[in-house]
Short mmCIF file of C-alpha atoms and ligand atoms in Angstrom, two decimals:
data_model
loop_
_atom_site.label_atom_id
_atom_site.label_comp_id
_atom_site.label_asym_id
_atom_site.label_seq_id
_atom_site.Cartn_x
_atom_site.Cartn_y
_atom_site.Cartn_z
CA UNK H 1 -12.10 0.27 -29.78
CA UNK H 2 -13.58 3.93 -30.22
CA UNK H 3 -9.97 5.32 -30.54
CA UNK H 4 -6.23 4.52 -31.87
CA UNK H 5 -4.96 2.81 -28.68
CA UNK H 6 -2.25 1.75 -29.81
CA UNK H 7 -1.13 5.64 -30.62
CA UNK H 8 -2.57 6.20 -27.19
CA UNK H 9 -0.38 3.95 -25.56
CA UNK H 10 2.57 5.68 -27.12
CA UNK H 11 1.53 8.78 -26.42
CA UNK H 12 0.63 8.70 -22.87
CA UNK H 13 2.92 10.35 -20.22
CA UNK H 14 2.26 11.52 -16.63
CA UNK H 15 1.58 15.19 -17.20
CA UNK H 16 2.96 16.53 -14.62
CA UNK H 17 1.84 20.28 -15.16
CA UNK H 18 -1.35 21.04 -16.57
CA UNK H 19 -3.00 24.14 -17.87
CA UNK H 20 -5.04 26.12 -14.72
CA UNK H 21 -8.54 25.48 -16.08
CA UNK H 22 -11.11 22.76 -15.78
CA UNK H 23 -12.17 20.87 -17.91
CA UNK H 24 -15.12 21.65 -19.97
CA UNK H 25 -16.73 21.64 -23.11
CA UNK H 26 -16.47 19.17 -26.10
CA UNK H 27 -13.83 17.18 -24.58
CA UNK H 28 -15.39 16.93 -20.79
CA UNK H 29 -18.55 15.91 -22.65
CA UNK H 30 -16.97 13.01 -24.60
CA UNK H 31 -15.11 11.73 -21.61
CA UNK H 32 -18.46 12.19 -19.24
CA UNK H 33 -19.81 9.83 -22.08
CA UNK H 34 -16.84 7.52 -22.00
CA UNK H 35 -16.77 6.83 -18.49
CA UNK H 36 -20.34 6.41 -18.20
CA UNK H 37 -20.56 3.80 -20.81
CA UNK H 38 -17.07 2.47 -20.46
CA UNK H 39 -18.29 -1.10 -19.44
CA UNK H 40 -16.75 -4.16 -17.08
CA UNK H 41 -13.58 -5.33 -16.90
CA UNK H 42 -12.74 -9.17 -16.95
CA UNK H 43 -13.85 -10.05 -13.90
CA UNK H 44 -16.88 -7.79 -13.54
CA UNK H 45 -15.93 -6.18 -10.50
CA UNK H 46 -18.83 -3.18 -9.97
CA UNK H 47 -16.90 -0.20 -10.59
CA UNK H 48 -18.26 3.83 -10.78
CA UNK H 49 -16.18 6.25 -11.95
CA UNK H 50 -16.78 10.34 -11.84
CA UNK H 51 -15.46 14.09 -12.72
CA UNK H 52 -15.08 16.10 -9.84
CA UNK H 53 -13.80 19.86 -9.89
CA UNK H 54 -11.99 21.45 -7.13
CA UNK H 55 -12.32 25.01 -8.59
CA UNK H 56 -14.51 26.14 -6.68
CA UNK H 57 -13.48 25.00 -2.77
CA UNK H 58 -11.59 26.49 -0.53
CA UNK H 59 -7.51 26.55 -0.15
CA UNK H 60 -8.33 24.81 3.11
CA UNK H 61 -10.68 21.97 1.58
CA UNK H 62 -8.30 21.55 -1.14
CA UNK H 63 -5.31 20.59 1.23
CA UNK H 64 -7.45 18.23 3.06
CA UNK H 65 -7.91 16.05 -0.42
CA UNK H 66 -3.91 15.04 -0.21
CA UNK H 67 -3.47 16.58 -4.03
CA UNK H 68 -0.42 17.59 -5.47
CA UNK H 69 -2.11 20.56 -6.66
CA UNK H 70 1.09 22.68 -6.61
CA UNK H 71 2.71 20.59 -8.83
CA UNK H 72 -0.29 19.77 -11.36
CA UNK H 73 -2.27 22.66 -11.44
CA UNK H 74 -5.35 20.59 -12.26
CA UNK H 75 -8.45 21.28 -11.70
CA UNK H 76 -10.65 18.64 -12.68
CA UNK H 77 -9.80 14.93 -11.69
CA UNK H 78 -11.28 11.63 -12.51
CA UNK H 79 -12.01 9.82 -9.40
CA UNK H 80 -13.54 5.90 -9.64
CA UNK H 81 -14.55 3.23 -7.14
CA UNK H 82 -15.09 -0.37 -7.03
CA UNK H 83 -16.37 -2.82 -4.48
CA UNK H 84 -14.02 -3.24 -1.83
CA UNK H 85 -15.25 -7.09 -1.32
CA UNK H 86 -14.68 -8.50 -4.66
CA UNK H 87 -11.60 -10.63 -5.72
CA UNK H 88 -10.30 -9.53 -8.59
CA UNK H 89 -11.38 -5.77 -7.94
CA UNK H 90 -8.34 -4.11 -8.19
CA UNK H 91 -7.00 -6.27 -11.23
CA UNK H 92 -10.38 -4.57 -12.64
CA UNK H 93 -10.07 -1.21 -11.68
CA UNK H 94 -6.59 -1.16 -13.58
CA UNK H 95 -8.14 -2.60 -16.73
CA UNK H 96 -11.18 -0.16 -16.88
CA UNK H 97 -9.32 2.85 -15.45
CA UNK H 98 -6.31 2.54 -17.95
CA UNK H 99 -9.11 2.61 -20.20
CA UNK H 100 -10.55 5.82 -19.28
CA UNK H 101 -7.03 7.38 -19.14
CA UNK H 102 -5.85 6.60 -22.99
CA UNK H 103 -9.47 7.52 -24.12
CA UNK H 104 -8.52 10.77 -22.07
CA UNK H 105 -4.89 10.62 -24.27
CA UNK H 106 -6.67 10.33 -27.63
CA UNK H 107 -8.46 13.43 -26.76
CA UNK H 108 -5.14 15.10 -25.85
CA UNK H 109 -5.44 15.77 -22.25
CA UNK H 110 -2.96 15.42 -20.07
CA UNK H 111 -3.51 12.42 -17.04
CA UNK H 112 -1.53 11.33 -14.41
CA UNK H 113 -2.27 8.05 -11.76
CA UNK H 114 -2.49 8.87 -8.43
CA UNK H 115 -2.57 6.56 -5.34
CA UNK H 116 -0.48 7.34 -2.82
CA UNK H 117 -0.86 10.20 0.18
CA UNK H 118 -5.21 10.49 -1.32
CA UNK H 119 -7.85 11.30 1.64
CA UNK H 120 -9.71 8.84 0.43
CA UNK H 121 -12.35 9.51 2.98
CA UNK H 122 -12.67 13.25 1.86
CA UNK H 123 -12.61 11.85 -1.90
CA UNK H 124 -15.64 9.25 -1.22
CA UNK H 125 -17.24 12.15 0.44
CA UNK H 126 -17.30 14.48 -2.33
CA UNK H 127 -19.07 11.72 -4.76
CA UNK H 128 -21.13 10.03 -2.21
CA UNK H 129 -19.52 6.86 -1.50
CA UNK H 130 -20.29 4.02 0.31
CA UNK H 131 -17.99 2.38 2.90
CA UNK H 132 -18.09 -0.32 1.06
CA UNK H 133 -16.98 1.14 -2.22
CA UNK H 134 -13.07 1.22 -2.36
CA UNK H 135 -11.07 4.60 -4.39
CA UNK H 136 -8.31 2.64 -5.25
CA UNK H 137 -6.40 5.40 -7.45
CA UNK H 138 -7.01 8.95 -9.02
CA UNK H 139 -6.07 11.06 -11.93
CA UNK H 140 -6.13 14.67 -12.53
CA UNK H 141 -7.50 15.34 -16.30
CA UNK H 142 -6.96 18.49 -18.22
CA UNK H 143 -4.93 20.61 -20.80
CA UNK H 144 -1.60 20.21 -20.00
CA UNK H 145 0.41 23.30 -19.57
CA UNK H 146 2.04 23.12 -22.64
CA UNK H 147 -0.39 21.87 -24.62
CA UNK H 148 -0.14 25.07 -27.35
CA UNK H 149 3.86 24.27 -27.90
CA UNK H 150 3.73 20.70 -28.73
CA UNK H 151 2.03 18.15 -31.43
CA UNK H 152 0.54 15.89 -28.44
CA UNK H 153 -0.49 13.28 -30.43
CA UNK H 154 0.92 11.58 -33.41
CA UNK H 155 -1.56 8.30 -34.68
CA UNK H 156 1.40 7.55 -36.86
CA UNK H 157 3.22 4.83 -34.07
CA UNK H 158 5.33 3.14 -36.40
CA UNK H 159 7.42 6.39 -36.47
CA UNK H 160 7.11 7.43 -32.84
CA UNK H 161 9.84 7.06 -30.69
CA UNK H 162 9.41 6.17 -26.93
CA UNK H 163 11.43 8.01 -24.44
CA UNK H 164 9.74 5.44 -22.03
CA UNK H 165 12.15 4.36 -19.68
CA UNK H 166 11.17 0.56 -19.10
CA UNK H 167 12.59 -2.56 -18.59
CA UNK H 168 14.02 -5.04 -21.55
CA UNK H 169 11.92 -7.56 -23.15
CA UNK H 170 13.79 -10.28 -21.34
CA UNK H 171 13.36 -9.48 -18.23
CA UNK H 172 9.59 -9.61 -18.58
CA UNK H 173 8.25 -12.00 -21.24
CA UNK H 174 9.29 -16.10 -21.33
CA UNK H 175 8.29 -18.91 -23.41
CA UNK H 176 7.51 -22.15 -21.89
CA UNK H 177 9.81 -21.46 -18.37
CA UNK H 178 10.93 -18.44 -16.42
CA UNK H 179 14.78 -18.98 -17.20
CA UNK H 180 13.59 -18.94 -21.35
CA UNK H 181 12.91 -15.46 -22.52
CA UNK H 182 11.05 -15.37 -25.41
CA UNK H 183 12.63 -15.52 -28.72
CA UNK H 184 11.95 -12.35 -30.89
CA UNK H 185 9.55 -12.49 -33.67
CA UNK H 186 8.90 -9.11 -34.86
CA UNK H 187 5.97 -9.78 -37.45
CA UNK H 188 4.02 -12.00 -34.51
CA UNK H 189 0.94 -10.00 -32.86
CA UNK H 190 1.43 -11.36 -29.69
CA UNK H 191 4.90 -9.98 -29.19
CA UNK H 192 3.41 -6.43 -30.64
CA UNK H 193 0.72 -6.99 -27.84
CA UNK H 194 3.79 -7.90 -25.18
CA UNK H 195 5.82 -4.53 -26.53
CA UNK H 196 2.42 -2.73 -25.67
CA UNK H 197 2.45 -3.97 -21.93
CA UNK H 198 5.78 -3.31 -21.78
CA UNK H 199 5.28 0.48 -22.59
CA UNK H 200 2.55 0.54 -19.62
CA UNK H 201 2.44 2.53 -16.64
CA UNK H 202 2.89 1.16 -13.16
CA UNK H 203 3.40 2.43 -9.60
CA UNK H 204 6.80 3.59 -9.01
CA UNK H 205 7.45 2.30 -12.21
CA UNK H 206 8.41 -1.03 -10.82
CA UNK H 207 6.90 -2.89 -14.22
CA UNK H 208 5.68 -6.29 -12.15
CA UNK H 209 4.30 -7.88 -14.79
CA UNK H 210 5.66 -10.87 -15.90
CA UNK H 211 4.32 -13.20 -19.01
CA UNK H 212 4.66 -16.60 -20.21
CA UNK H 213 3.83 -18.23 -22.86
CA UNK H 214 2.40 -21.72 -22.98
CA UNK H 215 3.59 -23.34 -26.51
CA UNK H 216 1.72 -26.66 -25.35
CA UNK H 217 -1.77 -24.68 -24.59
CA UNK H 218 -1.12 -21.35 -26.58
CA UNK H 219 -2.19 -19.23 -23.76
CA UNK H 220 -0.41 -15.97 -22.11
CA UNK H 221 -0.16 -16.67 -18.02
CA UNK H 222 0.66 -13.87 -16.65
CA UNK H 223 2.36 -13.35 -13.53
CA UNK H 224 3.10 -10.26 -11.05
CA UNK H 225 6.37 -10.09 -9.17
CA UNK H 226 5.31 -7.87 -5.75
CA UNK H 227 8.42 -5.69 -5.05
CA UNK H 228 6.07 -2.99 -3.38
CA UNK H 229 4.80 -2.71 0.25
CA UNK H 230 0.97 -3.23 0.46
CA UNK H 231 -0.84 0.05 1.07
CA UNK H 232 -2.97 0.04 4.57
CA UNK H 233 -6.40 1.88 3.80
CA UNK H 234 -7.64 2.63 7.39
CA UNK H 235 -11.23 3.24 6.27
CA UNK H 236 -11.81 -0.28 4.79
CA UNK H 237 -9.87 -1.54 7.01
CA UNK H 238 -7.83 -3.42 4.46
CA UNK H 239 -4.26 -3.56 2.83
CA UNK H 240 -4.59 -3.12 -0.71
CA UNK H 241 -1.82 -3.91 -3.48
CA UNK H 242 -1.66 -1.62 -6.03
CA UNK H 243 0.71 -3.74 -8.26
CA UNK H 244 -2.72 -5.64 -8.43
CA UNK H 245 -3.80 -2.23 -10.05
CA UNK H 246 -0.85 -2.28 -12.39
CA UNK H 247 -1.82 -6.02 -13.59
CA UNK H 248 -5.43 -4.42 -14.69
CA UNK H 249 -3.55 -2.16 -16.86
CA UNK H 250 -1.19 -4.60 -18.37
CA UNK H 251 -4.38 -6.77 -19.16
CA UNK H 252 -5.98 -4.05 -20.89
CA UNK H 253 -2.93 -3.14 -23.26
CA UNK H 254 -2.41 -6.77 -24.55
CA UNK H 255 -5.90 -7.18 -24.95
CA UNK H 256 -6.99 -4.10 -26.59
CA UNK H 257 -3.86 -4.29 -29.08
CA UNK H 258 -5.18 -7.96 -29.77
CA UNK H 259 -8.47 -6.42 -30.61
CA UNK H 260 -6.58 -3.80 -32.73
CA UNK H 261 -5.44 -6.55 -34.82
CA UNK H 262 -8.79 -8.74 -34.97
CA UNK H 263 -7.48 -11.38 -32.86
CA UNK H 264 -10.21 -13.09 -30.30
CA UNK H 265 -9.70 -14.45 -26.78
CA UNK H 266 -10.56 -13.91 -23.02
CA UNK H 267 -9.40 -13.97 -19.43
CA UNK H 268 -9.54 -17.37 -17.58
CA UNK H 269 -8.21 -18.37 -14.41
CA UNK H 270 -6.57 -21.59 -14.63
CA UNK H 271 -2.65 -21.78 -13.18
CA UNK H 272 -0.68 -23.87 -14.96
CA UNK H 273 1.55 -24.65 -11.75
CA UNK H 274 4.79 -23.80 -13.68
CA UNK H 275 7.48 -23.81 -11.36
CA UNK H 276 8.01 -20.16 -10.61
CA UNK H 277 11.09 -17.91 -10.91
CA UNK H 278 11.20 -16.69 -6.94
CA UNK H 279 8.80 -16.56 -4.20
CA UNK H 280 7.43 -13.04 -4.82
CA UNK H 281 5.92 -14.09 -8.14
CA UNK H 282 2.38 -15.25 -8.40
CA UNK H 283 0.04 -16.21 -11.01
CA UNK H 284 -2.89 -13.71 -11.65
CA UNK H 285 -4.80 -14.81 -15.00
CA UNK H 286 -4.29 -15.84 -18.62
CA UNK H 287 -4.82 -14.93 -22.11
CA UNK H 288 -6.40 -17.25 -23.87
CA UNK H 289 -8.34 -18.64 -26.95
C1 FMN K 1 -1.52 2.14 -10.11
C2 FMN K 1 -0.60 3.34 -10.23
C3 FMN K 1 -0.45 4.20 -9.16
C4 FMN K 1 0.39 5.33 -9.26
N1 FMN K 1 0.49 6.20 -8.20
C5 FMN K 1 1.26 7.30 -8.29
C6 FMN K 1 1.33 8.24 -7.21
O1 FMN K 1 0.69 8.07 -6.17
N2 FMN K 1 2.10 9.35 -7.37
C7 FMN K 1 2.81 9.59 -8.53
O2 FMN K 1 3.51 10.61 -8.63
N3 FMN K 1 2.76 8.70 -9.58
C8 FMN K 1 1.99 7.59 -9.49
N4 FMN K 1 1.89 6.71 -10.56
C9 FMN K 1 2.56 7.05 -11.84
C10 FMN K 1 3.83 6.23 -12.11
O3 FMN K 1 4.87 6.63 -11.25
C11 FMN K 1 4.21 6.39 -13.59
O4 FMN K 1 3.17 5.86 -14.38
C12 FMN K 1 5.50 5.67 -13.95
O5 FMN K 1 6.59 6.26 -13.28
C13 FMN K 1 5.78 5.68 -15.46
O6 FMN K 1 5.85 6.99 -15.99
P1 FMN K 1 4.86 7.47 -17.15
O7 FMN K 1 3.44 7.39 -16.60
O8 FMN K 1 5.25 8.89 -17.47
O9 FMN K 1 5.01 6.55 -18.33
C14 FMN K 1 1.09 5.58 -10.47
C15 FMN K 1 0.92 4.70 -11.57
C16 FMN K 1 0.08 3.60 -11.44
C17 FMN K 1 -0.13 2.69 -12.63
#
């Protein structure tokens, strides 16, 4: 990786005020590189992904975008699509955009997901999207406001403290069967990688991800357990789930603190039919050698 994730991880917060500027200089030209060369993610949905200012357009134009601009103050957001018709598209649009956003955090700029309430329509206009290219989520990208008052990053993590508020190891991570919650091995990778998913952000903060691990096969499976309602998008004319979204972004912290550590191994699709803990849980992909 081209930066500390793992201090990104830690570090990463929804700003939720930024400094009233756009982005520009050094740090919009290293993220116009990043997302430009930021590459697939593991199901090689086609994704694009763009910087668009709103500096310059009218109050009127503004409100039409469905921003929280009162409350961030941004103006420059990062805006990314992917095909609407592939399978695992929004798994990969998490995974990639998650990416973007703790490159964004190593810089020190302040991010923030956004999916709800968008005009997606007046969003696909301003970057010349097709109808068949879906905006699943947003972020706003700049300073934030307090950026001159606070040490935003720290790349020492062993030190850092989380004010995260997530749920317990428990309730997320098993070992063999969903009523055995994995035992705690502090010095194994894997678990580090687990910790690193369980720091992630999700919508509403609902944290669906749910992982289990195969002792027989030594593969992750992991799992999402929907607890939102899907989102209808009237111009694709398709519900979308963005817990999907969420999975994308738990994939890319256990995988990229793998890769921290030098270990190898890649997404496959292949169920193991465990019996599963309730009805809203379904299998997604797994980890494997
Ligand atoms: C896919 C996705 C969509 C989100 N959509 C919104 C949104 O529309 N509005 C919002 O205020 N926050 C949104 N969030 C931010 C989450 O609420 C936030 O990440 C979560 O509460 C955890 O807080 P943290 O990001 O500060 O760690 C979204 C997060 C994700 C991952």
């Amino acid at each position: 990786m081209e930066f500390d994730v793992i201090a990104a991880i830690h570090n990463r917060i929804s700003t939720k005020l930024f400094h009233n500027s756009s982005l520009d200089g050094s740090k919009r030209k290293a993220l116009e590189k990043y997302i430009n060369t930021v590459g697939s993610g593991p199901f090689l949905s086609k994704m694009k992904f763009y910087l668009i200012d709103i500096v310059g357009m009218s109050p009127r134009e503004i409100a039409l975008l469905g921003l929280p601009r009162e409350k961030y103050h941004a103006n420059t957001y990062i805006v990314g699509t992917v095909l609407a018709s592939e399978e695992y598209n929004l798994e990969d649009y998490g995974y990639i955009f998650e990416k973007i956003i703790l490159y964004a955090t190593s810089l020190q700029l302040g991010t923030s997901w956004l999916a709800l309430r968008l005009n997606r329509n007046r969003l696909a206009e301003l970057i010349g999207a097709n109808d068949f290219e879906m905006i699943p989520c947003i972020s706003p990208i700049g300073l934030p406001f307090d950026y001159l008052c606070q040490n935003y990053i720290s790349t020492n993590y062993d030190v850092l403290i989380d004010s995260k508020n997530r749920k317990p190891k428990q309730h997320l991570f098993f070992e063999s069967h969903f009523s055995n919650p994995i035992r705690s091995n502090d010095s194994n990778q894997y678990q580090y990688a687990m910790e690193m998913v369980r720091l992630a952000p999700s919508i509403g903060n609902k944290q669906p991800w749910r992982i289990l691990y195969d002792t027989i096969s030594g593969g992750y499976h992991f799992y999402l357990e929907h607890s939102l309602h899907e989102l209808y998008l009237p111009q694709y004319e398709q519900v979308i789930d963005l817990q999907r979204v969420d999975m994308g972004v738990a994939m890319f912290h256990f995988e990229a603190t793998l890769q921290h550590f030098g270990l190898e191994g890649k997404w496959r699709i292949m169920d193991p039919n465990f019996p599963l803990p309730n009805k809203r849980t379904e299998y997604i992909a797994t980890w494997t050698l």
